[in-house]
């Protein structure tokens, strides 16, 4: 079965657009109409004109697409493509916790379910978290949910008082500081590019910290020839395409595996993408009252970032 040809044919027949995150397998990225970080994907989904959005990413991303563009059919190749951060924060545990902090502004990372978004004041992504937090009223403390590493990084950057939910990304949490230091020793010219979901001990070795798009752009613009990449290695596919002469070295995790792929992102395959375009299932369905409640903090995010540039 030629899935590539089959997907291209179905895409035309269904009038579908394929949106893919950088952590998808290379074959999926090569078929995508648009590849980006969480924020860019949310914007692309919001603007999509096609009848069907085939979302090659994880569940919270596809759900965000549905919240922002409800008239479209949003399909996800594998409904089980979750996220450890989103799963770390169930609404029935978060809701009473939030009530213990009535004066706090709830800033939720986009890596959360619609139910958590509905309980939040504003959403952020790794690319705009610092700007969002800086633009919140200075006299109010912040409850940051659910990534404790991103939260600690933003807290340090902004100096704002923050209560941090103790969630982590199972991928970024396990990069090894010891192995990173030894990699830097064997590649003294290489710059270290890291995602802010990494632990502080790893981030302190970074020359650049940013979202997946930020990491790709930095490598493109910086004259250095060698980079150690401390995020999911799927991102290296676009880095190599944009800069074929540069060297990208994936940072190793603190276990026996040589690379550190996200098991949720990698649930999507070409075969599942083909099947979901053929059958238009699994799709994201949502109660309208939940959608509207989750839309409010997403709109707040756009308002805080767009209006003030
Ligand atoms: P980005 O918004 O940087 O693409 O991050 C998404 C994500 O899930 C990182 O693990
Ligand atoms: Fe979630 Fe981490 Fe996978 Fe990103 S890499 S989707 S944060 S588990």
PDB file of C-alpha atoms and ligand atoms in Angstrom:
ATOM      1  CA  UNK A   1       0.000   0.000   0.000  1.00  0.00           C
ATOM      2  CA  UNK A   2       1.412   3.391  -1.045  1.00  0.00           C
ATOM      3  CA  UNK A   3       0.242   5.481   1.899  1.00  0.00           C
ATOM      4  CA  UNK A   4       1.867   8.678   0.632  1.00  0.00           C
ATOM      5  CA  UNK A   5      -0.072   8.618  -2.646  1.00  0.00           C
ATOM      6  CA  UNK A   6      -3.223   7.470  -0.811  1.00  0.00           C
ATOM      7  CA  UNK A   7      -2.993  10.330   1.697  1.00  0.00           C
ATOM      8  CA  UNK A   8      -2.438  12.906  -1.049  1.00  0.00           C
ATOM      9  CA  UNK A   9      -5.466  11.613  -2.968  1.00  0.00           C
ATOM     10  CA  UNK A  10      -7.710  11.559   0.117  1.00  0.00           C
ATOM     11  CA  UNK A  11      -6.521  15.012   1.119  1.00  0.00           C
ATOM     12  CA  UNK A  12      -7.814  16.391  -2.201  1.00  0.00           C
ATOM     13  CA  UNK A  13     -11.072  14.401  -2.082  1.00  0.00           C
ATOM     14  CA  UNK A  14     -11.826  15.457   1.506  1.00  0.00           C
ATOM     15  CA  UNK A  15     -10.670  19.047   1.010  1.00  0.00           C
ATOM     16  CA  UNK A  16      -8.398  18.533   4.000  1.00  0.00           C
ATOM     17  CA  UNK A  17      -5.382  20.389   5.349  1.00  0.00           C
ATOM     18  CA  UNK A  18      -2.642  18.477   7.186  1.00  0.00           C
ATOM     19  CA  UNK A  19      -1.111  20.292  10.146  1.00  0.00           C
ATOM     20  CA  UNK A  20       1.917  18.662  11.769  1.00  0.00           C
ATOM     21  CA  UNK A  21       4.038  19.295  14.822  1.00  0.00           C
ATOM     22  CA  UNK A  22       7.845  19.106  14.610  1.00  0.00           C
ATOM     23  CA  UNK A  23       7.824  15.921  16.723  1.00  0.00           C
ATOM     24  CA  UNK A  24       5.980  13.890  14.104  1.00  0.00           C
ATOM     25  CA  UNK A  25       7.886  11.264  12.164  1.00  0.00           C
ATOM     26  CA  UNK A  26       9.668  12.678   9.092  1.00  0.00           C
ATOM     27  CA  UNK A  27       7.312  10.998   6.593  1.00  0.00           C
ATOM     28  CA  UNK A  28       4.329  12.785   8.140  1.00  0.00           C
ATOM     29  CA  UNK A  29       6.159  16.131   8.223  1.00  0.00           C
ATOM     30  CA  UNK A  30       6.933  15.717   4.515  1.00  0.00           C
ATOM     31  CA  UNK A  31       3.211  15.392   3.729  1.00  0.00           C
ATOM     32  CA  UNK A  32       2.070  18.313   5.858  1.00  0.00           C
ATOM     33  CA  UNK A  33       0.711  21.595   4.500  1.00  0.00           C
ATOM     34  CA  UNK A  34       2.018  23.343   7.594  1.00  0.00           C
ATOM     35  CA  UNK A  35       4.562  22.419  10.286  1.00  0.00           C
ATOM     36  CA  UNK A  36       4.955  24.497  13.425  1.00  0.00           C
ATOM     37  CA  UNK A  37       5.088  24.825  17.194  1.00  0.00           C
ATOM     38  CA  UNK A  38       1.934  24.734  19.332  1.00  0.00           C
ATOM     39  CA  UNK A  39       1.183  28.420  18.888  1.00  0.00           C
ATOM     40  CA  UNK A  40       1.700  28.452  15.132  1.00  0.00           C
ATOM     41  CA  UNK A  41      -0.404  25.307  14.774  1.00  0.00           C
ATOM     42  CA  UNK A  42      -3.219  26.871  16.804  1.00  0.00           C
ATOM     43  CA  UNK A  43      -3.143  29.943  14.561  1.00  0.00           C
ATOM     44  CA  UNK A  44      -3.029  27.806  11.398  1.00  0.00           C
ATOM     45  CA  UNK A  45      -6.017  25.782  12.626  1.00  0.00           C
ATOM     46  CA  UNK A  46      -7.945  28.946  13.455  1.00  0.00           C
ATOM     47  CA  UNK A  47      -7.416  30.296   9.929  1.00  0.00           C
ATOM     48  CA  UNK A  48      -7.933  26.991   8.091  1.00  0.00           C
ATOM     49  CA  UNK A  49     -10.433  27.206   5.215  1.00  0.00           C
ATOM     50  CA  UNK A  50     -10.453  23.480   4.366  1.00  0.00           C
ATOM     51  CA  UNK A  51     -13.411  21.301   5.421  1.00  0.00           C
ATOM     52  CA  UNK A  52     -11.187  18.897   7.353  1.00  0.00           C
ATOM     53  CA  UNK A  53      -8.181  19.551   9.590  1.00  0.00           C
ATOM     54  CA  UNK A  54      -6.039  16.401   9.869  1.00  0.00           C
ATOM     55  CA  UNK A  55      -4.055  17.180  12.987  1.00  0.00           C
ATOM     56  CA  UNK A  56      -0.779  15.308  13.239  1.00  0.00           C
ATOM     57  CA  UNK A  57       0.200  16.098  16.782  1.00  0.00           C
ATOM     58  CA  UNK A  58      -1.214  15.164  20.179  1.00  0.00           C
ATOM     59  CA  UNK A  59      -4.749  15.323  21.524  1.00  0.00           C
ATOM     60  CA  UNK A  60      -4.565  18.715  23.272  1.00  0.00           C
ATOM     61  CA  UNK A  61      -3.377  20.289  20.013  1.00  0.00           C
ATOM     62  CA  UNK A  62      -6.235  18.822  17.971  1.00  0.00           C
ATOM     63  CA  UNK A  63      -8.663  19.798  20.717  1.00  0.00           C
ATOM     64  CA  UNK A  64      -7.343  23.370  20.610  1.00  0.00           C
ATOM     65  CA  UNK A  65      -7.905  23.374  16.836  1.00  0.00           C
ATOM     66  CA  UNK A  66     -11.537  22.360  17.401  1.00  0.00           C
ATOM     67  CA  UNK A  67     -12.023  25.022  20.082  1.00  0.00           C
ATOM     68  CA  UNK A  68     -10.694  27.698  17.720  1.00  0.00           C
ATOM     69  CA  UNK A  69     -12.390  26.524  14.519  1.00  0.00           C
ATOM     70  CA  UNK A  70     -15.488  24.508  15.510  1.00  0.00           C
ATOM     71  CA  UNK A  71     -17.087  24.442  12.057  1.00  0.00           C
ATOM     72  CA  UNK A  72     -14.306  22.183  10.770  1.00  0.00           C
ATOM     73  CA  UNK A  73     -14.014  18.452  11.141  1.00  0.00           C
ATOM     74  CA  UNK A  74     -10.838  17.912  13.179  1.00  0.00           C
ATOM     75  CA  UNK A  75      -9.351  14.443  12.917  1.00  0.00           C
ATOM     76  CA  UNK A  76      -6.382  12.966  14.790  1.00  0.00           C
ATOM     77  CA  UNK A  77      -4.691   9.790  13.477  1.00  0.00           C
ATOM     78  CA  UNK A  78      -4.576   8.221  16.960  1.00  0.00           C
ATOM     79  CA  UNK A  79      -6.899   9.382  19.730  1.00  0.00           C
ATOM     80  CA  UNK A  80      -4.468   7.865  22.259  1.00  0.00           C
ATOM     81  CA  UNK A  81      -1.807  10.438  21.335  1.00  0.00           C
ATOM     82  CA  UNK A  82      -1.900  12.143  24.724  1.00  0.00           C
ATOM     83  CA  UNK A  83       0.669  14.149  26.685  1.00  0.00           C
ATOM     84  CA  UNK A  84       2.120  13.513  30.155  1.00  0.00           C
ATOM     85  CA  UNK A  85       1.702  17.185  31.039  1.00  0.00           C
ATOM     86  CA  UNK A  86      -1.958  17.228  30.145  1.00  0.00           C
ATOM     87  CA  UNK A  87      -2.513  13.946  31.990  1.00  0.00           C
ATOM     88  CA  UNK A  88      -0.758  15.256  35.124  1.00  0.00           C
ATOM     89  CA  UNK A  89      -3.559  17.738  35.687  1.00  0.00           C
ATOM     90  CA  UNK A  90      -7.032  16.160  35.860  1.00  0.00           C
ATOM     91  CA  UNK A  91      -9.843  18.724  36.316  1.00  0.00           C
ATOM     92  CA  UNK A  92     -11.344  16.972  39.353  1.00  0.00           C
ATOM     93  CA  UNK A  93      -8.040  17.454  41.244  1.00  0.00           C
ATOM     94  CA  UNK A  94      -7.225  20.862  39.818  1.00  0.00           C
ATOM     95  CA  UNK A  95     -10.628  22.411  40.517  1.00  0.00           C
ATOM     96  CA  UNK A  96     -10.403  22.190  44.355  1.00  0.00           C
ATOM     97  CA  UNK A  97      -6.724  23.202  44.191  1.00  0.00           C
ATOM     98  CA  UNK A  98      -7.676  26.315  42.262  1.00  0.00           C
ATOM     99  CA  UNK A  99     -10.293  27.150  44.889  1.00  0.00           C
ATOM    100  CA  UNK A 100      -7.495  27.220  47.495  1.00  0.00           C
ATOM    101  CA  UNK A 101      -5.909  30.071  45.484  1.00  0.00           C
ATOM    102  CA  UNK A 102      -8.818  32.439  44.857  1.00  0.00           C
ATOM    103  CA  UNK A 103      -6.644  35.517  44.276  1.00  0.00           C
ATOM    104  CA  UNK A 104      -4.265  33.833  41.823  1.00  0.00           C
ATOM    105  CA  UNK A 105      -4.410  34.300  38.059  1.00  0.00           C
ATOM    106  CA  UNK A 106      -4.485  30.828  36.500  1.00  0.00           C
ATOM    107  CA  UNK A 107      -2.015  30.652  33.607  1.00  0.00           C
ATOM    108  CA  UNK A 108      -2.290  27.301  31.861  1.00  0.00           C
ATOM    109  CA  UNK A 109       0.178  25.944  29.372  1.00  0.00           C
ATOM    110  CA  UNK A 110      -1.555  24.943  26.141  1.00  0.00           C
ATOM    111  CA  UNK A 111      -0.544  21.333  26.988  1.00  0.00           C
ATOM    112  CA  UNK A 112      -3.787  20.860  28.962  1.00  0.00           C
ATOM    113  CA  UNK A 113      -7.235  19.422  28.311  1.00  0.00           C
ATOM    114  CA  UNK A 114     -10.202  21.596  27.332  1.00  0.00           C
ATOM    115  CA  UNK A 115     -11.570  21.034  30.853  1.00  0.00           C
ATOM    116  CA  UNK A 116      -8.451  22.603  32.403  1.00  0.00           C
ATOM    117  CA  UNK A 117      -8.476  25.438  29.872  1.00  0.00           C
ATOM    118  CA  UNK A 118     -12.067  26.121  30.922  1.00  0.00           C
ATOM    119  CA  UNK A 119     -10.833  26.568  34.518  1.00  0.00           C
ATOM    120  CA  UNK A 120      -8.053  28.976  33.475  1.00  0.00           C
ATOM    121  CA  UNK A 121      -7.729  32.732  33.059  1.00  0.00           C
ATOM    122  CA  UNK A 122      -5.235  32.688  30.216  1.00  0.00           C
ATOM    123  CA  UNK A 123      -3.396  30.112  28.102  1.00  0.00           C
ATOM    124  CA  UNK A 124       0.255  30.309  27.099  1.00  0.00           C
ATOM    125  CA  UNK A 125       2.649  28.331  24.947  1.00  0.00           C
ATOM    126  CA  UNK A 126       6.396  27.916  25.277  1.00  0.00           C
ATOM    127  CA  UNK A 127       6.887  30.740  22.771  1.00  0.00           C
ATOM    128  CA  UNK A 128       4.741  33.371  24.498  1.00  0.00           C
ATOM    129  CA  UNK A 129       4.699  32.362  28.202  1.00  0.00           C
ATOM    130  CA  UNK A 130       7.172  35.060  29.252  1.00  0.00           C
ATOM    131  CA  UNK A 131       5.272  37.830  27.412  1.00  0.00           C
ATOM    132  CA  UNK A 132       1.932  36.677  28.805  1.00  0.00           C
ATOM    133  CA  UNK A 133       3.184  36.550  32.401  1.00  0.00           C
ATOM    134  CA  UNK A 134       4.886  39.948  32.079  1.00  0.00           C
ATOM    135  CA  UNK A 135       1.605  41.510  30.909  1.00  0.00           C
ATOM    136  CA  UNK A 136      -0.528  40.246  33.802  1.00  0.00           C
ATOM    137  CA  UNK A 137      -1.444  42.662  36.624  1.00  0.00           C
ATOM    138  CA  UNK A 138       1.600  42.986  38.904  1.00  0.00           C
ATOM    139  CA  UNK A 139      -0.423  42.953  42.126  1.00  0.00           C
ATOM    140  CA  UNK A 140      -1.802  39.437  41.588  1.00  0.00           C
ATOM    141  CA  UNK A 141       0.066  36.156  42.203  1.00  0.00           C
ATOM    142  CA  UNK A 142       0.046  33.469  39.514  1.00  0.00           C
ATOM    143  CA  UNK A 143      -0.931  29.811  39.555  1.00  0.00           C
ATOM    144  CA  UNK A 144       1.000  28.187  36.703  1.00  0.00           C
ATOM    145  CA  UNK A 145      -0.287  24.876  35.354  1.00  0.00           C
ATOM    146  CA  UNK A 146       0.872  22.113  34.719  1.00  0.00           C
ATOM    147  CA  UNK A 147       4.599  22.212  33.789  1.00  0.00           C
ATOM    148  CA  UNK A 148       6.807  22.856  36.816  1.00  0.00           C
ATOM    149  CA  UNK A 149       9.936  23.200  34.661  1.00  0.00           C
ATOM    150  CA  UNK A 150       8.493  25.756  32.243  1.00  0.00           C
ATOM    151  CA  UNK A 151       6.885  27.505  35.237  1.00  0.00           C
ATOM    152  CA  UNK A 152      10.198  27.687  37.131  1.00  0.00           C
ATOM    153  CA  UNK A 153      11.942  29.017  34.010  1.00  0.00           C
ATOM    154  CA  UNK A 154       9.310  31.757  33.503  1.00  0.00           C
ATOM    155  CA  UNK A 155       9.344  32.574  37.212  1.00  0.00           C
ATOM    156  CA  UNK A 156      13.105  33.137  36.994  1.00  0.00           C
ATOM    157  CA  UNK A 157      12.782  35.206  33.804  1.00  0.00           C
ATOM    158  CA  UNK A 158      10.020  37.470  35.090  1.00  0.00           C
ATOM    159  CA  UNK A 159      10.587  37.529  38.854  1.00  0.00           C
ATOM    160  CA  UNK A 160       6.832  36.976  39.347  1.00  0.00           C
ATOM    161  CA  UNK A 161       5.458  35.136  42.349  1.00  0.00           C
ATOM    162  CA  UNK A 162       4.105  31.817  41.105  1.00  0.00           C
ATOM    163  CA  UNK A 163       2.580  28.639  42.541  1.00  0.00           C
ATOM    164  CA  UNK A 164       3.608  25.772  40.259  1.00  0.00           C
ATOM    165  CA  UNK A 165       1.574  22.644  39.498  1.00  0.00           C
ATOM    166  CA  UNK A 166       4.019  19.727  39.698  1.00  0.00           C
ATOM    167  CA  UNK A 167       3.586  18.248  36.207  1.00  0.00           C
ATOM    168  CA  UNK A 168       6.435  17.327  33.865  1.00  0.00           C
ATOM    169  CA  UNK A 169       6.987  16.253  30.287  1.00  0.00           C
ATOM    170  CA  UNK A 170       8.247  12.660  30.325  1.00  0.00           C
ATOM    171  CA  UNK A 171      10.518  13.449  27.373  1.00  0.00           C
ATOM    172  CA  UNK A 172      12.184  16.683  28.504  1.00  0.00           C
ATOM    173  CA  UNK A 173      12.353  15.576  32.142  1.00  0.00           C
ATOM    174  CA  UNK A 174      14.810  12.782  31.351  1.00  0.00           C
ATOM    175  CA  UNK A 175      17.566  14.567  29.463  1.00  0.00           C
ATOM    176  CA  UNK A 176      20.807  13.787  31.246  1.00  0.00           C
ATOM    177  CA  UNK A 177      22.893  16.701  32.499  1.00  0.00           C
ATOM    178  CA  UNK A 178      25.914  14.415  32.869  1.00  0.00           C
ATOM    179  CA  UNK A 179      25.694  13.137  29.286  1.00  0.00           C
ATOM    180  CA  UNK A 180      25.038  16.665  27.992  1.00  0.00           C
ATOM    181  CA  UNK A 181      28.195  17.968  29.681  1.00  0.00           C
ATOM    182  CA  UNK A 182      30.278  15.169  28.203  1.00  0.00           C
ATOM    183  CA  UNK A 183      28.742  15.821  24.751  1.00  0.00           C
ATOM    184  CA  UNK A 184      29.723  19.482  25.075  1.00  0.00           C
ATOM    185  CA  UNK A 185      33.274  18.422  25.921  1.00  0.00           C
ATOM    186  CA  UNK A 186      33.527  16.250  22.825  1.00  0.00           C
ATOM    187  CA  UNK A 187      31.930  18.987  20.625  1.00  0.00           C
ATOM    188  CA  UNK A 188      33.400  22.217  22.047  1.00  0.00           C
ATOM    189  CA  UNK A 189      32.197  24.329  19.090  1.00  0.00           C
ATOM    190  CA  UNK A 190      28.578  23.168  19.345  1.00  0.00           C
ATOM    191  CA  UNK A 191      25.859  25.463  20.707  1.00  0.00           C
ATOM    192  CA  UNK A 192      23.234  23.916  22.993  1.00  0.00           C
ATOM    193  CA  UNK A 193      19.583  24.554  22.045  1.00  0.00           C
ATOM    194  CA  UNK A 194      17.019  23.513  24.671  1.00  0.00           C
ATOM    195  CA  UNK A 195      13.264  23.534  25.170  1.00  0.00           C
ATOM    196  CA  UNK A 196      12.051  25.217  28.404  1.00  0.00           C
ATOM    197  CA  UNK A 197      10.279  21.995  29.480  1.00  0.00           C
ATOM    198  CA  UNK A 198      13.762  20.690  30.455  1.00  0.00           C
ATOM    199  CA  UNK A 199      14.914  20.737  34.058  1.00  0.00           C
ATOM    200  CA  UNK A 200      16.874  23.739  35.359  1.00  0.00           C
ATOM    201  CA  UNK A 201      20.025  21.588  35.676  1.00  0.00           C
ATOM    202  CA  UNK A 202      19.908  21.007  31.908  1.00  0.00           C
ATOM    203  CA  UNK A 203      18.749  24.497  30.942  1.00  0.00           C
ATOM    204  CA  UNK A 204      21.737  26.117  32.624  1.00  0.00           C
ATOM    205  CA  UNK A 205      23.989  24.591  29.918  1.00  0.00           C
ATOM    206  CA  UNK A 206      21.912  26.046  27.074  1.00  0.00           C
ATOM    207  CA  UNK A 207      23.045  28.789  24.703  1.00  0.00           C
ATOM    208  CA  UNK A 208      19.453  29.238  23.570  1.00  0.00           C
ATOM    209  CA  UNK A 209      16.134  28.294  25.228  1.00  0.00           C
ATOM    210  CA  UNK A 210      12.929  28.405  23.204  1.00  0.00           C
ATOM    211  CA  UNK A 211       9.959  26.704  21.605  1.00  0.00           C
ATOM    212  CA  UNK A 212      10.449  24.197  18.798  1.00  0.00           C
ATOM    213  CA  UNK A 213      10.050  26.954  16.203  1.00  0.00           C
ATOM    214  CA  UNK A 214      12.468  29.149  18.166  1.00  0.00           C
ATOM    215  CA  UNK A 215      15.035  26.337  18.160  1.00  0.00           C
ATOM    216  CA  UNK A 216      14.702  25.770  14.391  1.00  0.00           C
ATOM    217  CA  UNK A 217      14.979  29.508  13.667  1.00  0.00           C
ATOM    218  CA  UNK A 218      17.964  29.994  15.972  1.00  0.00           C
ATOM    219  CA  UNK A 219      19.901  27.245  14.198  1.00  0.00           C
ATOM    220  CA  UNK A 220      19.006  28.791  10.845  1.00  0.00           C
ATOM    221  CA  UNK A 221      20.087  32.331  11.764  1.00  0.00           C
ATOM    222  CA  UNK A 222      23.150  31.577  13.891  1.00  0.00           C
ATOM    223  CA  UNK A 223      26.453  31.172  12.024  1.00  0.00           C
ATOM    224  CA  UNK A 224      27.562  28.217  14.185  1.00  0.00           C
ATOM    225  CA  UNK A 225      27.926  24.935  12.311  1.00  0.00           C
ATOM    226  CA  UNK A 226      27.200  22.478  15.121  1.00  0.00           C
ATOM    227  CA  UNK A 227      24.286  22.280  17.560  1.00  0.00           C
ATOM    228  CA  UNK A 228      23.311  19.947  20.394  1.00  0.00           C
ATOM    229  CA  UNK A 229      19.515  19.704  20.328  1.00  0.00           C
ATOM    230  CA  UNK A 230      17.852  19.202  23.729  1.00  0.00           C
ATOM    231  CA  UNK A 231      14.293  18.490  22.707  1.00  0.00           C
ATOM    232  CA  UNK A 232      12.396  15.705  20.925  1.00  0.00           C
ATOM    233  CA  UNK A 233      14.623  14.701  17.986  1.00  0.00           C
ATOM    234  CA  UNK A 234      11.793  14.947  15.415  1.00  0.00           C
ATOM    235  CA  UNK A 235      12.637  18.655  15.206  1.00  0.00           C
ATOM    236  CA  UNK A 236      15.990  17.804  13.604  1.00  0.00           C
ATOM    237  CA  UNK A 237      14.228  16.810  10.366  1.00  0.00           C
ATOM    238  CA  UNK A 238      13.304  20.446   9.594  1.00  0.00           C
ATOM    239  CA  UNK A 239      16.652  21.739  10.900  1.00  0.00           C
ATOM    240  CA  UNK A 240      18.485  19.481   8.454  1.00  0.00           C
ATOM    241  CA  UNK A 241      16.175  20.485   5.614  1.00  0.00           C
ATOM    242  CA  UNK A 242      16.754  24.181   6.274  1.00  0.00           C
ATOM    243  CA  UNK A 243      20.486  23.856   6.995  1.00  0.00           C
ATOM    244  CA  UNK A 244      21.779  20.765   5.173  1.00  0.00           C
ATOM    245  CA  UNK A 245      25.431  21.652   5.848  1.00  0.00           C
ATOM    246  CA  UNK A 246      25.098  22.065   9.603  1.00  0.00           C
ATOM    247  CA  UNK A 247      25.493  19.278  12.157  1.00  0.00           C
ATOM    248  CA  UNK A 248      22.695  18.543  14.654  1.00  0.00           C
ATOM    249  CA  UNK A 249      23.367  16.217  17.562  1.00  0.00           C
ATOM    250  CA  UNK A 250      20.377  14.930  19.577  1.00  0.00           C
ATOM    251  CA  UNK A 251      20.981  15.138  23.333  1.00  0.00           C
ATOM    252  CA  UNK A 252      20.706  11.737  25.042  1.00  0.00           C
ATOM    253  CA  UNK A 253      18.261  10.854  27.801  1.00  0.00           C
ATOM    254  CA  UNK A 254      19.224   9.465  31.200  1.00  0.00           C
ATOM    255  CA  UNK A 255      18.481   5.858  30.235  1.00  0.00           C
ATOM    256  CA  UNK A 256      19.839   3.241  27.871  1.00  0.00           C
ATOM    257  CA  UNK A 257      18.038   4.603  24.773  1.00  0.00           C
ATOM    258  CA  UNK A 258      20.206   6.588  22.358  1.00  0.00           C
ATOM    259  CA  UNK A 259      17.383   8.997  21.465  1.00  0.00           C
ATOM    260  CA  UNK A 260      14.429  10.533  23.258  1.00  0.00           C
ATOM    261  CA  UNK A 261      11.247  10.348  21.173  1.00  0.00           C
ATOM    262  CA  UNK A 262       7.832  11.335  22.542  1.00  0.00           C
ATOM    263  CA  UNK A 263       5.830   8.085  22.754  1.00  0.00           C
ATOM    264  CA  UNK A 264       2.572  10.025  22.399  1.00  0.00           C
ATOM    265  CA  UNK A 265       3.570  12.002  19.310  1.00  0.00           C
ATOM    266  CA  UNK A 266       4.923   8.843  17.706  1.00  0.00           C
ATOM    267  CA  UNK A 267       1.572   7.064  18.006  1.00  0.00           C
ATOM    268  CA  UNK A 268       0.602   8.782  14.759  1.00  0.00           C
ATOM    269  CA  UNK A 269       1.768   6.855  11.696  1.00  0.00           C
ATOM    270  CA  UNK A 270       1.311   7.196   7.945  1.00  0.00           C
ATOM    271  CA  UNK A 271      -1.103   4.257   8.010  1.00  0.00           C
ATOM    272  CA  UNK A 272      -3.248   5.850  10.747  1.00  0.00           C
ATOM    273  CA  UNK A 273      -3.186   9.200   8.918  1.00  0.00           C
ATOM    274  CA  UNK A 274      -4.390   7.444   5.765  1.00  0.00           C
ATOM    275  CA  UNK A 275      -7.171   5.635   7.668  1.00  0.00           C
ATOM    276  CA  UNK A 276      -8.401   8.732   9.480  1.00  0.00           C
ATOM    277  CA  UNK A 277      -8.588  10.686   6.218  1.00  0.00           C
ATOM    278  CA  UNK A 278     -10.446   7.777   4.607  1.00  0.00           C
ATOM    279  CA  UNK A 279     -12.930   7.253   7.465  1.00  0.00           C
ATOM    280  CA  UNK A 280     -12.967  10.786   8.944  1.00  0.00           C
ATOM    281  CA  UNK A 281     -12.491   9.236  12.349  1.00  0.00           C
ATOM    282  CA  UNK A 282     -11.278   9.508  15.070  1.00  0.00           C
ATOM    283  CA  UNK A 283     -12.486  13.073  15.273  1.00  0.00           C
ATOM    284  CA  UNK A 284     -12.537  15.647  18.075  1.00  0.00           C
ATOM    285  CA  UNK A 285     -16.057  16.219  19.401  1.00  0.00           C
ATOM    286  CA  UNK A 286     -16.840  18.622  22.201  1.00  0.00           C
ATOM    287  CA  UNK A 287     -19.760  19.907  24.162  1.00  0.00           C
ATOM    288  CA  UNK A 288     -20.436  23.514  23.049  1.00  0.00           C
ATOM    289  CA  UNK A 289     -20.525  24.903  26.592  1.00  0.00           C
ATOM    290  CA  UNK A 290     -17.103  23.359  27.312  1.00  0.00           C
ATOM    291  CA  UNK A 291     -15.770  24.700  24.009  1.00  0.00           C
ATOM    292  CA  UNK A 292     -16.907  28.237  24.803  1.00  0.00           C
ATOM    293  CA  UNK A 293     -15.450  28.074  28.319  1.00  0.00           C
ATOM    294  CA  UNK A 294     -12.107  26.829  26.934  1.00  0.00           C
ATOM    295  CA  UNK A 295     -12.135  29.448  24.158  1.00  0.00           C
ATOM    296  CA  UNK A 296     -12.197  32.371  26.602  1.00  0.00           C
ATOM    297  CA  UNK A 297      -8.617  31.930  27.981  1.00  0.00           C
ATOM    298  CA  UNK A 298      -7.308  31.191  24.477  1.00  0.00           C
ATOM    299  CA  UNK A 299      -8.780  34.495  23.286  1.00  0.00           C
ATOM    300  CA  UNK A 300      -7.168  36.160  26.288  1.00  0.00           C
ATOM    301  CA  UNK A 301      -3.818  34.758  25.134  1.00  0.00           C
ATOM    302  CA  UNK A 302      -4.258  36.269  21.653  1.00  0.00           C
ATOM    303  CA  UNK A 303      -5.499  39.543  23.150  1.00  0.00           C
ATOM    304  CA  UNK A 304      -2.449  39.861  25.442  1.00  0.00           C
ATOM    305  CA  UNK A 305       0.088  39.031  22.749  1.00  0.00           C
ATOM    306  CA  UNK A 306      -1.449  40.467  19.576  1.00  0.00           C
ATOM    307  CA  UNK A 307      -2.842  43.789  20.792  1.00  0.00           C
ATOM    308  CA  UNK A 308       0.469  44.884  22.297  1.00  0.00           C
ATOM    309  CA  UNK A 309       2.654  43.362  19.572  1.00  0.00           C
TER     310      UNK A 309
HETATM  311  P1  LIG B   1       6.211  23.780  21.281  1.00  0.00           P
HETATM  312  O1  LIG B   1       5.074  24.717  21.445  1.00  0.00           O
HETATM  313  O2  LIG B   1       7.540  24.392  21.554  1.00  0.00           O
HETATM  314  O3  LIG B   1       6.166  23.160  19.909  1.00  0.00           O
HETATM  315  O4  LIG B   1       6.094  22.623  22.355  1.00  0.00           O
HETATM  316  C1  LIG B   1       5.110  21.650  22.321  1.00  0.00           C
HETATM  317  C2  LIG B   1       5.456  20.469  23.106  1.00  0.00           C
HETATM  318  O5  LIG B   1       4.658  19.598  23.335  1.00  0.00           O
HETATM  319  C3  LIG B   1       6.829  20.388  23.613  1.00  0.00           C
HETATM  320  O6  LIG B   1       7.038  19.192  24.233  1.00  0.00           O
HETATM  321 FE1  LIG B   2       3.660  16.197  25.931  1.00  0.00          FE
HETATM  322 FE2  LIG B   2       6.282  16.043  26.304  1.00  0.00          FE
HETATM  323 FE3  LIG B   2       5.199  14.718  24.301  1.00  0.00          FE
HETATM  324 FE4  LIG B   2       5.356  17.399  24.211  1.00  0.00          FE
HETATM  325  S1  LIG B   2       7.057  15.951  24.220  1.00  0.00           S
HETATM  326  S2  LIG B   2       3.574  16.145  23.688  1.00  0.00           S
HETATM  327  S3  LIG B   2       5.032  17.899  26.371  1.00  0.00           S
HETATM  328  S4  LIG B   2       4.804  14.361  26.498  1.00  0.00           S
END
